[in-house]
PDB file of C-alpha atoms in Angstrom:
ATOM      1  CA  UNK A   1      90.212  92.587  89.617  1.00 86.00           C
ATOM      2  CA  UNK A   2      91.497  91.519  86.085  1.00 84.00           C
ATOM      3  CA  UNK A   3      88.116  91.145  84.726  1.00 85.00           C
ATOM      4  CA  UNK A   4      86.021  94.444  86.354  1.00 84.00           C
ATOM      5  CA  UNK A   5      89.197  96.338  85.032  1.00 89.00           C
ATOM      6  CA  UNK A   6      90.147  97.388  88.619  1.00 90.00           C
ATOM      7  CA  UNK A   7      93.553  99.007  89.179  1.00 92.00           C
ATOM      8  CA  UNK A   8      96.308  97.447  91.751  1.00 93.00           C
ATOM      9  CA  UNK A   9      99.447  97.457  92.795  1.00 96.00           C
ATOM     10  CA  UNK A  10     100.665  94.712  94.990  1.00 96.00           C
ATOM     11  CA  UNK A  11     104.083  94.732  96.664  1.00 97.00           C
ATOM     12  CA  UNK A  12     105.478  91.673  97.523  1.00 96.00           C
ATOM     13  CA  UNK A  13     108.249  92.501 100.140  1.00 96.00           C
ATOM     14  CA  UNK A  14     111.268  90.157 100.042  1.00 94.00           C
ATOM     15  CA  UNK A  15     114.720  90.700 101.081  1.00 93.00           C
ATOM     16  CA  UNK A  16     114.350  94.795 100.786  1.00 95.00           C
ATOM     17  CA  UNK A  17     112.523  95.744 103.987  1.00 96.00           C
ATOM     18  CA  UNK A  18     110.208  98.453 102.477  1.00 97.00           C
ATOM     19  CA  UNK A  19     109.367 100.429 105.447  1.00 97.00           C
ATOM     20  CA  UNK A  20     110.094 104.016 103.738  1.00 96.00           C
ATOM     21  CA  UNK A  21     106.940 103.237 101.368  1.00 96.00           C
ATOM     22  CA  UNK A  22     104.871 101.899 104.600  1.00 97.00           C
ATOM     23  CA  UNK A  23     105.268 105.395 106.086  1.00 97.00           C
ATOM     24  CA  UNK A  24     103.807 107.059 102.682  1.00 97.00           C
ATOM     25  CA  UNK A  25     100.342 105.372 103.305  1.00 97.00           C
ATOM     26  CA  UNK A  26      98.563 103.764 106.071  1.00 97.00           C
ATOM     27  CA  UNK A  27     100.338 100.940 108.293  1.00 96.00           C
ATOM     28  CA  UNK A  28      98.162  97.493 108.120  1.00 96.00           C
ATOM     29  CA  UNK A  29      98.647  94.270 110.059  1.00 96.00           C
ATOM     30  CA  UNK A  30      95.688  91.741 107.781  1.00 95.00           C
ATOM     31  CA  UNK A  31      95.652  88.669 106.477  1.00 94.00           C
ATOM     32  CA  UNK A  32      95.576  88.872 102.299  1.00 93.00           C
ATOM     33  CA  UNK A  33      92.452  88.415 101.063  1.00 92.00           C
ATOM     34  CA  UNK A  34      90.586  88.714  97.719  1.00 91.00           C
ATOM     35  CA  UNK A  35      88.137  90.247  99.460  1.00 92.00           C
ATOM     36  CA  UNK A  36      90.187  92.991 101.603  1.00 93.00           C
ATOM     37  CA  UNK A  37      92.204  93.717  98.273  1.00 94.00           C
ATOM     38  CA  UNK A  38      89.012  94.323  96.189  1.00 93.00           C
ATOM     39  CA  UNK A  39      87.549  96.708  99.258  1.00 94.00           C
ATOM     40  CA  UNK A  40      91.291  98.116  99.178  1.00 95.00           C
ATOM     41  CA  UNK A  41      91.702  98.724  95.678  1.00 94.00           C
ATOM     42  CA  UNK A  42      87.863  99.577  94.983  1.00 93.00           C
ATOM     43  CA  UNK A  43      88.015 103.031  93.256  1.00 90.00           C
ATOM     44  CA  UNK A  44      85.938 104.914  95.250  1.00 89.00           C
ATOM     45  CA  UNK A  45      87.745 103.468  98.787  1.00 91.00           C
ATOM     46  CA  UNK A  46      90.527 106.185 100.265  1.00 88.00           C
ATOM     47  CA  UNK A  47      93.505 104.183  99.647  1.00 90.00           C
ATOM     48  CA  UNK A  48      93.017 102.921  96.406  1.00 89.00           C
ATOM     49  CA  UNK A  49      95.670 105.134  94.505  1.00 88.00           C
ATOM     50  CA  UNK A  50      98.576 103.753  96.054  1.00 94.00           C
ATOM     51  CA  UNK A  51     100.226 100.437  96.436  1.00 97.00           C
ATOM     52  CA  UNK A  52      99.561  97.778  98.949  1.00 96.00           C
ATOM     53  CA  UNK A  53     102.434  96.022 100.341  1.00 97.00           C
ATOM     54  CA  UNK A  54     102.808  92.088 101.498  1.00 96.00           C
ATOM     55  CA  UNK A  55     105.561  91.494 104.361  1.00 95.00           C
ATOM     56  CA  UNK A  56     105.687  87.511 104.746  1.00 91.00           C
ATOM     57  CA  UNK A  57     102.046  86.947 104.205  1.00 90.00           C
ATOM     58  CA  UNK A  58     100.429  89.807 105.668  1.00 94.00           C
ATOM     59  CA  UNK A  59      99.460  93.552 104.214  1.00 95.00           C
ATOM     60  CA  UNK A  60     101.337  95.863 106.339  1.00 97.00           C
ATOM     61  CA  UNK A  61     100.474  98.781 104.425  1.00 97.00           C
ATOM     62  CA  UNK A  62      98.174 100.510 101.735  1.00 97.00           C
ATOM     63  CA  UNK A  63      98.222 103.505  99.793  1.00 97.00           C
ATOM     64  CA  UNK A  64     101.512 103.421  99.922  1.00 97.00           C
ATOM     65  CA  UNK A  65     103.466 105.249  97.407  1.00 97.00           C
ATOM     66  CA  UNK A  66     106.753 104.200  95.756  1.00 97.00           C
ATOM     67  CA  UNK A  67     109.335 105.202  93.448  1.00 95.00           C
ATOM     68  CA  UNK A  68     108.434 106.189  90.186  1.00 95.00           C
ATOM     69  CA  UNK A  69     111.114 104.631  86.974  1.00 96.00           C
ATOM     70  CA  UNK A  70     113.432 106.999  85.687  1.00 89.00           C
ATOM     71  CA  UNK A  71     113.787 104.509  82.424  1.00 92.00           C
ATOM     72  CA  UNK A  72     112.998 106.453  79.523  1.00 91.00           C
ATOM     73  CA  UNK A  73     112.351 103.631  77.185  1.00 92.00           C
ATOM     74  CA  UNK A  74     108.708 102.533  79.318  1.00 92.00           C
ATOM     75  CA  UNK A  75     106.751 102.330  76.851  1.00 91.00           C
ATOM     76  CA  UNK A  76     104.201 105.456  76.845  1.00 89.00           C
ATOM     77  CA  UNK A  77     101.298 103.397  76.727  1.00 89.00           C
ATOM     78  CA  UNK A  78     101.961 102.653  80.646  1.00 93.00           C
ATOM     79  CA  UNK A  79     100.974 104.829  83.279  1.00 92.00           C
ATOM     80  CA  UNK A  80     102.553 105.579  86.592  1.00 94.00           C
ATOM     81  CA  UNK A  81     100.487 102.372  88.133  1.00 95.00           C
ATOM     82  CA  UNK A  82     102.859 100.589  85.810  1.00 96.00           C
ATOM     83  CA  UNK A  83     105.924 103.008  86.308  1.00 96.00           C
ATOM     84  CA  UNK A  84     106.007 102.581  90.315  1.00 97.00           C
ATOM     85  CA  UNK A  85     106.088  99.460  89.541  1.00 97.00           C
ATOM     86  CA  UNK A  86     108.970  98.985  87.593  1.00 97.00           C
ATOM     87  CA  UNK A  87     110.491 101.779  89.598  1.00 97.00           C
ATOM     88  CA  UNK A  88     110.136  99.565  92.902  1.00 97.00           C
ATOM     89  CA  UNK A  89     111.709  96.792  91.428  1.00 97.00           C
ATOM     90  CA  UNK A  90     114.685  98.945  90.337  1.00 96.00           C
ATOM     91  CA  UNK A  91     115.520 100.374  94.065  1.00 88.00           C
ATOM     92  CA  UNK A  92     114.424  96.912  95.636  1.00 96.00           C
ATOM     93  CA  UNK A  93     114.231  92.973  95.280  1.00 96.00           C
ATOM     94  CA  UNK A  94     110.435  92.964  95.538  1.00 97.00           C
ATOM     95  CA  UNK A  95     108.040  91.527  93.338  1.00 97.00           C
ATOM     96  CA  UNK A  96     105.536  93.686  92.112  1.00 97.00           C
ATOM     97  CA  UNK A  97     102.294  92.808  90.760  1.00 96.00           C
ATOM     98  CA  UNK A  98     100.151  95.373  88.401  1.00 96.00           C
ATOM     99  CA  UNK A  99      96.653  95.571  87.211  1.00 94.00           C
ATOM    100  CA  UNK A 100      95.767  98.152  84.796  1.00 93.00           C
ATOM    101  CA  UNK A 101      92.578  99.858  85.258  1.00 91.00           C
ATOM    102  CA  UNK A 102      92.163 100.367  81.243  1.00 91.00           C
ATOM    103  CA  UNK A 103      92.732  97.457  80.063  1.00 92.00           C
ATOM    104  CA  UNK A 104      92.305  94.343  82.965  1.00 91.00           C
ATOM    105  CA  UNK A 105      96.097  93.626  81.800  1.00 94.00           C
ATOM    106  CA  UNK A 106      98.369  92.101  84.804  1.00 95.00           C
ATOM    107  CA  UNK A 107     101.721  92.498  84.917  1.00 96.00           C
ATOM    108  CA  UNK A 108     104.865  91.702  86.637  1.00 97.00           C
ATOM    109  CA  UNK A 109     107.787  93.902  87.710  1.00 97.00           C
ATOM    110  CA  UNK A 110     111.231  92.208  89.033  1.00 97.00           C
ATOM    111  CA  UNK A 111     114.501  93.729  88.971  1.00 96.00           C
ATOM    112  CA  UNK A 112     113.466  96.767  87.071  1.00 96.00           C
ATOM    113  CA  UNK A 113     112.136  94.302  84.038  1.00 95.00           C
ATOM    114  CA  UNK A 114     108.229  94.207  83.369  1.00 96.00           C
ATOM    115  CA  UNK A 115     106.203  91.056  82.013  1.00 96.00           C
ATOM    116  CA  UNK A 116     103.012  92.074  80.533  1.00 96.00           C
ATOM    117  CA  UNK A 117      99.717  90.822  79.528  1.00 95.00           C
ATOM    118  CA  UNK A 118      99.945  87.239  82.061  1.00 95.00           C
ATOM    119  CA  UNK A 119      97.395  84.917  82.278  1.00 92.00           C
ATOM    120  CA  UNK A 120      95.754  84.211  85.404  1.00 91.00           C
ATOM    121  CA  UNK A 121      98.082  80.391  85.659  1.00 90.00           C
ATOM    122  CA  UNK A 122     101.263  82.239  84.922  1.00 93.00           C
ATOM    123  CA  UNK A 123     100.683  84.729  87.457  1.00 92.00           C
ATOM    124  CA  UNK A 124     101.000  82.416  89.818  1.00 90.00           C
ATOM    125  CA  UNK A 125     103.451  80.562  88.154  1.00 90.00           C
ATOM    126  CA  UNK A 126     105.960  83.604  88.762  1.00 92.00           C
ATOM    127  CA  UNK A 127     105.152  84.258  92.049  1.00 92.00           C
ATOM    128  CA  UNK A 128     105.493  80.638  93.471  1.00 89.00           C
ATOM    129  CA  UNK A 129     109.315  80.707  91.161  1.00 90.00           C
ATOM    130  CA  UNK A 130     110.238  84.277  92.638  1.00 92.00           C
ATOM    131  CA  UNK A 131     108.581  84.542  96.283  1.00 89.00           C
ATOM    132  CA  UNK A 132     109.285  80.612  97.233  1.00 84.00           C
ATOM    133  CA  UNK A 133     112.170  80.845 100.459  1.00 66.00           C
ATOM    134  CA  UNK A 134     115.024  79.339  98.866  1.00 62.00           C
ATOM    135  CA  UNK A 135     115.227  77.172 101.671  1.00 58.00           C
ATOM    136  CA  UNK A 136     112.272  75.487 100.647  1.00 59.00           C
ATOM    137  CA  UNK A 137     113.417  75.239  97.004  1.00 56.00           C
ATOM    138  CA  UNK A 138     116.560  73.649  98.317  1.00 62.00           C
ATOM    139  CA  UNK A 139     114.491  70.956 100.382  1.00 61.00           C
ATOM    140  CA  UNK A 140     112.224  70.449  97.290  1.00 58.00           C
ATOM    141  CA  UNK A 141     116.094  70.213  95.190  1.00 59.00           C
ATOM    142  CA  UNK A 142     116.967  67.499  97.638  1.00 62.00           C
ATOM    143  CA  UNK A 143     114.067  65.432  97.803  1.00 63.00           C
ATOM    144  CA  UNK A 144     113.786  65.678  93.866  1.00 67.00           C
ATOM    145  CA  UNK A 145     117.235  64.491  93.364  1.00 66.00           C
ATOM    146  CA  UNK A 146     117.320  61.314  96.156  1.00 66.00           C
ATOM    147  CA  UNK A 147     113.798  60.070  94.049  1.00 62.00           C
ATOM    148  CA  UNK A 148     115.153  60.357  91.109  1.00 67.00           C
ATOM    149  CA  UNK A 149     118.643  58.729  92.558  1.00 61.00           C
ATOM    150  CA  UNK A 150     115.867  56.033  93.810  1.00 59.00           C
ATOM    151  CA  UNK A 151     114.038  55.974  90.485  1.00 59.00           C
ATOM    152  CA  UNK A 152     117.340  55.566  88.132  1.00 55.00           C
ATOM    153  CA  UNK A 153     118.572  52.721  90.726  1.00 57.00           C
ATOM    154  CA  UNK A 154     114.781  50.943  90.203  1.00 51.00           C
ATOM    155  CA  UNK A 155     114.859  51.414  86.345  1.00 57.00           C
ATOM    156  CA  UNK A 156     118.459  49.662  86.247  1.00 56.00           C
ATOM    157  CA  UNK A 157     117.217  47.075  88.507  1.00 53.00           C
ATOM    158  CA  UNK A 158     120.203  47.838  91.593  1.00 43.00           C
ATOM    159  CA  UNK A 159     120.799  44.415  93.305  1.00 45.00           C
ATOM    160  CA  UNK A 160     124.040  45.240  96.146  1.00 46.00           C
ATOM    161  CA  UNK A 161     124.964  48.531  94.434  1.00 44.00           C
ATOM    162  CA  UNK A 162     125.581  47.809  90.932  1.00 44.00           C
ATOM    163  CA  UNK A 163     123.379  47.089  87.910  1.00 42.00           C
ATOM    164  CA  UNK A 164     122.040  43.825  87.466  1.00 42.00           C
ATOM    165  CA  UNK A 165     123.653  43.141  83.877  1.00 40.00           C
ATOM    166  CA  UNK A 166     126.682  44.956  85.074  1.00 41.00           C
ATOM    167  CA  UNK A 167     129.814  42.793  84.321  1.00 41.00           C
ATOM    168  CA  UNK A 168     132.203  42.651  87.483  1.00 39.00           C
ATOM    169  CA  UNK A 169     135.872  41.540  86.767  1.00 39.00           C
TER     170      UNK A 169
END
């Protein structure tokens, strides 16, 4: 959508069930697809306007409308694509991902803070950090830290618990 300069907003619910903005459009149950966005966000298509929202995988709703920033310091070269954006983020914990029709820009909105102008690989680099279950993180923590226990004990060459040229007294 980026490169044909196609507007849309995409929710990402997280903790912050959103179902206030759900009523404002039209309730989904699909699987995400760049297809179904593109037909969803396609200028001419009925819901295209509004904001989609993403509940654990799934679009639950489009053409949904949210809140619009109050912050008076947005930058005036942003529209109210980009304000509802930030606006979400400032009433919620979701992640909200922009695409400005004018200039094929995408953007990022968390906690009421905008990141502008990503490319493509840090898109998704910000969406694995912020939408990744903790839990999972943690798992991924504790796997990381017992190879790298493993990895320190190979490089000092463990024998019995203790380094190889380790003097014992």
């Amino acid at each position: 959508m980026s490169k044909s300069k196609t507007g849309a907003l995409t929710v990402f619910e997280r903790g912050s069930i959103l179902d206030d903005c759900i009523k404002t459009g039209t309730a989904l149950d699909a699987s995400v697809s760049a297809e179904l966005l593109k037909n969803i966000f396609f200028v001419k298509a009925p819901l295209h306007d509004g904001a989609v929202i993403v509940r654990e995988g799934r679009i639950v709703g489009a053409g949904c409308v949210l809140p619009l920033s109050s912050n008076t310091n947005i930058s005036k070269e942003l529209g109210m694509r980009h304000r509802a954006g930030i606006g979400a983020t400032e009433h919620t914990d979701a992640v909200v991902v922009i695409c400005s029709e004018e200039t094929g820009s995408i953007s990022v909105a968390t906690n009421g803070t905008l990141r502008r102008h990503l490319a493509p690989e840090t898109l998704r680099r910000v969406l694995r950090n912020e939408l990744l279950p903790q839990e999972k993180l943690e798992e991924k923590k504790d796997l990381l830290s017992l190879s790298i226990s493993a990895l320190r004990d190979s490089w000092r060459g463990r024998k019995g618990g203790r380094d190889e040229h380790e003097d014992v007294e």
